[in-house]
Short mmCIF file of C-alpha atoms in Angstrom, two decimals:
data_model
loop_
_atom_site.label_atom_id
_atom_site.label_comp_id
_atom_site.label_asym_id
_atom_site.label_seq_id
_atom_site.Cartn_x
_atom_site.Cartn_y
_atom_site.Cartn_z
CA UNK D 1 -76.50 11.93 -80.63
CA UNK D 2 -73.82 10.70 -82.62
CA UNK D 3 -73.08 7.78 -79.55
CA UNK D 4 -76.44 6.87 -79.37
CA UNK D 5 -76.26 6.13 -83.39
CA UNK D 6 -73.52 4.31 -82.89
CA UNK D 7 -75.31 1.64 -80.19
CA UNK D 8 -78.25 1.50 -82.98
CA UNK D 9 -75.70 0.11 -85.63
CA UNK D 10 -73.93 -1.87 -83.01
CA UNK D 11 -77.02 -3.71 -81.93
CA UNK D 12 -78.34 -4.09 -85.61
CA UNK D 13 -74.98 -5.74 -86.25
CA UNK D 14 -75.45 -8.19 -82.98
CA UNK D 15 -79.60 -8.77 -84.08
CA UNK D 16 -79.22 -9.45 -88.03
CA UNK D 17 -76.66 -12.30 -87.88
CA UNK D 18 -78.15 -14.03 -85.24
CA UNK D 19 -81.92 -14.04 -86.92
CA UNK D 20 -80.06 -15.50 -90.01
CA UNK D 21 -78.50 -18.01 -88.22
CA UNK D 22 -81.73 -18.99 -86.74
CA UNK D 23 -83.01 -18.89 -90.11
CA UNK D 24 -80.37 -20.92 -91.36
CA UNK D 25 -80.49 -23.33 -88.58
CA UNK D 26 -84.21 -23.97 -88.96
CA UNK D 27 -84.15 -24.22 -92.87
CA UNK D 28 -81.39 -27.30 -91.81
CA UNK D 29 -83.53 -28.33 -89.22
CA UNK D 30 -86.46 -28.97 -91.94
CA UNK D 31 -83.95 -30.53 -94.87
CA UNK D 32 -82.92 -32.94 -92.14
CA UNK D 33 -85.98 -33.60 -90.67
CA UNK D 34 -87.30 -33.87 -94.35
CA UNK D 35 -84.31 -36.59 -95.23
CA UNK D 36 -84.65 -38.73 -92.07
CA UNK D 37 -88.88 -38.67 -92.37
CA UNK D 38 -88.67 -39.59 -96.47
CA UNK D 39 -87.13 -43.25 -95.82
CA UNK D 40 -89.46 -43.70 -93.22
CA UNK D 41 -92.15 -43.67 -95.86
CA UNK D 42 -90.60 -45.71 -98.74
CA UNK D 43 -90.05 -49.24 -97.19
CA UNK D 44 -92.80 -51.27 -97.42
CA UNK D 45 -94.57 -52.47 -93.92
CA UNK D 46 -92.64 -55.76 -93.66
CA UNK D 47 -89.28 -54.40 -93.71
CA UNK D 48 -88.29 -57.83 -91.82
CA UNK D 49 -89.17 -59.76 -94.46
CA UNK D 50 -88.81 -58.14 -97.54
CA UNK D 51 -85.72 -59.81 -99.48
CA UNK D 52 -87.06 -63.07 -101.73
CA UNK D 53 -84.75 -66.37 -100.62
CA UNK D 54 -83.50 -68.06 -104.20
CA UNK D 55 -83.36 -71.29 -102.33
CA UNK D 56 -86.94 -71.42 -101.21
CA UNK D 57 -88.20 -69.87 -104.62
CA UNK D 58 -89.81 -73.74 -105.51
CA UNK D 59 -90.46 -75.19 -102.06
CA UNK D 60 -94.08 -73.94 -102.66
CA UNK D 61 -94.37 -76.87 -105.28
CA UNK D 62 -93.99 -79.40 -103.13
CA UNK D 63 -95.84 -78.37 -99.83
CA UNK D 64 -99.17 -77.36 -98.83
CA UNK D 65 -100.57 -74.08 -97.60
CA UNK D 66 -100.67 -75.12 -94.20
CA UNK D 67 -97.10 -76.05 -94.45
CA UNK D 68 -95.89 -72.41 -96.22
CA UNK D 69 -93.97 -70.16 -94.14
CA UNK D 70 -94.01 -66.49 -95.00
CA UNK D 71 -90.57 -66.47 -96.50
CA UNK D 72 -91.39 -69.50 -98.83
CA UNK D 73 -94.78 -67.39 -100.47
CA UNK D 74 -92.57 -64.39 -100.25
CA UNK D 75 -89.35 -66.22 -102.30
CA UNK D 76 -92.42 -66.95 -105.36
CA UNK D 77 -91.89 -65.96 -108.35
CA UNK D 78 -93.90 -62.67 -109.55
CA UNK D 79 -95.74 -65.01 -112.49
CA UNK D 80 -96.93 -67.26 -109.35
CA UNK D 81 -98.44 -63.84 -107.50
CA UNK D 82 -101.74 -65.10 -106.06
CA UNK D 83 -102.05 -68.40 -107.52
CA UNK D 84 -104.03 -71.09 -106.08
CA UNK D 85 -101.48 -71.85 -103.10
CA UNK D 86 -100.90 -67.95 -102.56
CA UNK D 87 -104.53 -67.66 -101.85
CA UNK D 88 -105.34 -70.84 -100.00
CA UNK D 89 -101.94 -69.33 -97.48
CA UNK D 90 -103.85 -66.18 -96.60
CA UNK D 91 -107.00 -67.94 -96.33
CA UNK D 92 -105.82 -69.99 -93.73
CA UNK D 93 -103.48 -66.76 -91.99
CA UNK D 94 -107.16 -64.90 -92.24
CA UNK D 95 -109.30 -67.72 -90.21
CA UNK D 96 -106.79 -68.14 -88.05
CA UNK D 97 -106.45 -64.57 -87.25
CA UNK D 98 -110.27 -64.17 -86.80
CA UNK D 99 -110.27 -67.42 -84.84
CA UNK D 100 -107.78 -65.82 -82.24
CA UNK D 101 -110.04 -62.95 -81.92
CA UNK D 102 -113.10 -64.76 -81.36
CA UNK D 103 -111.21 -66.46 -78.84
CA UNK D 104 -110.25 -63.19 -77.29
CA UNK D 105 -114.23 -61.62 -77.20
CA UNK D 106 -114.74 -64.67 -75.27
CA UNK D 107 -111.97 -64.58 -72.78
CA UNK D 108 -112.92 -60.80 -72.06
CA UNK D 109 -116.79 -61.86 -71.59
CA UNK D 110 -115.74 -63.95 -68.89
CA UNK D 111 -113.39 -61.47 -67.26
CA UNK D 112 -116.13 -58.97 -67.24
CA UNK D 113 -118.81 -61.71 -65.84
CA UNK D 114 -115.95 -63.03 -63.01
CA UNK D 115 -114.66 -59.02 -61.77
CA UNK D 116 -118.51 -57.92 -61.59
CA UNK D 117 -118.35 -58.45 -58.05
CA UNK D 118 -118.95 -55.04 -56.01
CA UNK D 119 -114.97 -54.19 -54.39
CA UNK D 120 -115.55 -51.76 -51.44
CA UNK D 121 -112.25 -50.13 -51.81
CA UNK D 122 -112.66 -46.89 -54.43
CA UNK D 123 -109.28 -47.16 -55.88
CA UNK D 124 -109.56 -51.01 -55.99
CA UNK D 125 -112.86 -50.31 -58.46
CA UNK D 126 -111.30 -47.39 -60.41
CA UNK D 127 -108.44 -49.91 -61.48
CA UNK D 128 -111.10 -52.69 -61.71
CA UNK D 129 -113.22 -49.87 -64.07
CA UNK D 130 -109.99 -48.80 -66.01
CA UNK D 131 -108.60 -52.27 -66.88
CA UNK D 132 -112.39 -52.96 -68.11
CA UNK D 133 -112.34 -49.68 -70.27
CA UNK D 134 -108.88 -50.55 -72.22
CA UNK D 135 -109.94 -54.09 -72.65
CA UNK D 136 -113.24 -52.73 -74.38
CA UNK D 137 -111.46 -50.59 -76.40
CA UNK D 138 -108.88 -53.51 -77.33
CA UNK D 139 -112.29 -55.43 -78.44
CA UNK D 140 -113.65 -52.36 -80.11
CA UNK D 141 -110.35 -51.98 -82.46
CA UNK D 142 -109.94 -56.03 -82.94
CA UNK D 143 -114.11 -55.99 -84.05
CA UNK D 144 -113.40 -53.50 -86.92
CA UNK D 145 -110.31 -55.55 -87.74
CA UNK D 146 -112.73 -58.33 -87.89
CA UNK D 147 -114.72 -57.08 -90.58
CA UNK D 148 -111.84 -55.98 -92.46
CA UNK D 149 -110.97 -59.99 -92.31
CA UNK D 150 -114.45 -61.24 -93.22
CA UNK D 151 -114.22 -58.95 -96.34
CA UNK D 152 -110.55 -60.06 -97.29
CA UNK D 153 -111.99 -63.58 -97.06
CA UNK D 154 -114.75 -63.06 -99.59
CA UNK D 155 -112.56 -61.10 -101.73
CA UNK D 156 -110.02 -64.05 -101.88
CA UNK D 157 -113.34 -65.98 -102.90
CA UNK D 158 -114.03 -63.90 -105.15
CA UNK D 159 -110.55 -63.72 -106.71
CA UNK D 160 -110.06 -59.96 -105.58
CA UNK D 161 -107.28 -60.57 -103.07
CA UNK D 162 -104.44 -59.02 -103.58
CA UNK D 163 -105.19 -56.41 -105.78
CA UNK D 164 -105.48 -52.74 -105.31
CA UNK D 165 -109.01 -51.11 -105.36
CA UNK D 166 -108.06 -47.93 -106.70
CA UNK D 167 -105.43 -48.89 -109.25
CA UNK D 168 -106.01 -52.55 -109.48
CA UNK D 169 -101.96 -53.33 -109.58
CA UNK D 170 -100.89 -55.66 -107.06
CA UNK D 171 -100.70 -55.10 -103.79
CA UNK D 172 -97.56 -57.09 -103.41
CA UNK D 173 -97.00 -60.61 -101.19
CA UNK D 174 -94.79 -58.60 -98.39
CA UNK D 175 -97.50 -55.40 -97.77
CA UNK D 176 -100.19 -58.36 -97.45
CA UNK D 177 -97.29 -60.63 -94.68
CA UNK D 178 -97.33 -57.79 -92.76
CA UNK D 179 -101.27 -56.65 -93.35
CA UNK D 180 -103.48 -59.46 -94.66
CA UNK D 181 -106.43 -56.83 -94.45
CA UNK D 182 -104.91 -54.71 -96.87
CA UNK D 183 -106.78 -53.22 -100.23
CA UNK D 184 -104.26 -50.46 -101.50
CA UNK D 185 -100.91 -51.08 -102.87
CA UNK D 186 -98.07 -49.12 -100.45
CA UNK D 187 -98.61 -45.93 -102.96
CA UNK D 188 -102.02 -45.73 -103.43
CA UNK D 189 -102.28 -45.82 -99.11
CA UNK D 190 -99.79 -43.00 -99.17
CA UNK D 191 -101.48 -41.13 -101.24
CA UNK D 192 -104.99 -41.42 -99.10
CA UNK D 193 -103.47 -40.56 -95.93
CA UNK D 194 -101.47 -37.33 -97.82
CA UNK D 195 -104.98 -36.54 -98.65
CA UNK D 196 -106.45 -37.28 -95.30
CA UNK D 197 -103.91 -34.85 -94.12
CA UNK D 198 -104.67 -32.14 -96.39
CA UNK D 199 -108.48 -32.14 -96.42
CA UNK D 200 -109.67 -33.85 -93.17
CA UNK D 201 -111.87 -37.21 -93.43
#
């Protein structure tokens, strides 16, 4: 009796450090998980172009829209944030964008009217089939996008653009470089999607 006591406290001394080491190692599992996911989620969208140039901070004066790159409306001064230039610059980056799409609906019309001819071959047509699917889908995503554009064009008529709908602080020149379609600031996004996360749609 007294051995097989002995095994008991032998093998409670093997099992209790090892669950608290796998305690430990999964609470530093989470902390480190939680530290490399929380920087993920501060910097804004256009990471690549998020530092203002001093040196280009005036060349909007002295060009057009059309002639703007995105690190000359980015290097603007905050008291310049959607001025008349500002606006007319994602105007045009909006057409053109929906332009490019229209162009794309009517490249994949034709690919659809050209590969409707009947391919004997089963895997031939399942390829044929699946390459039709994803370009659908492709068309499905860019035809939402699409709307999102025509509104951001009548809000920049408007004098909307730019703004946040729910807090109605700016949305901020490098979130709207890297998506013109945009109608939250970074934080007000962040906080939908937290609650998309927590409560469903």
């Amino acid at each position: 009796m007294p051995a097989r006591a002995g095994r008991v406290s032998r093998l409670s001394q093997i099992t209790v450090p090892s669950m608290a080491q796998a305690v430990a190692s999964t609470a530093a599992k989470a902390s480190f998980l939680q530290d490399m996911s929380s920087p993920m989620i501060a910097p804004p969208p256009s990471a690549g172009v998020s530092k203002k140039d001093p040196k280009l901070a005036n060349n909007w004066k002295t060009k057009s829209a059309e002639e703007l790159t995105d690190a000359e409306v980015l290097s603007m001064p905050d008291s310049e944030y959607m001025n008349e230039k500002q606006q007319a610059f994602f105007r045009l980056k909006l057409v053109t964008l929906k332009q490019d799409m229209l162009n794309n609906a009517g490249e994949t019309t034709e690919h659809l009217r050209e590969d409707t001819v009947v391919v004997p071959d089963p895997a031939d047509r399942a390829t044929i089939e699946e390459e039709h699917a994803l370009e659908l889908r492709t068309r499905d995503r860019e035809r939402k996008l699409l709307k999102k554009i025509e509104q951001s064009i009548v809000r920049i008529d408007a004098g909307d653009y730019g703004y946040c709908d729910e807090t109605g602080e700016p949305i901020g020149v490098g979130r709207l470089l890297a998506r013109p379609t945009a109608t939250l600031s970074l934080e007000a996004q962040q906080r939908r999607e937290l609650k998309q996360k927590m409560f469903g749609d």
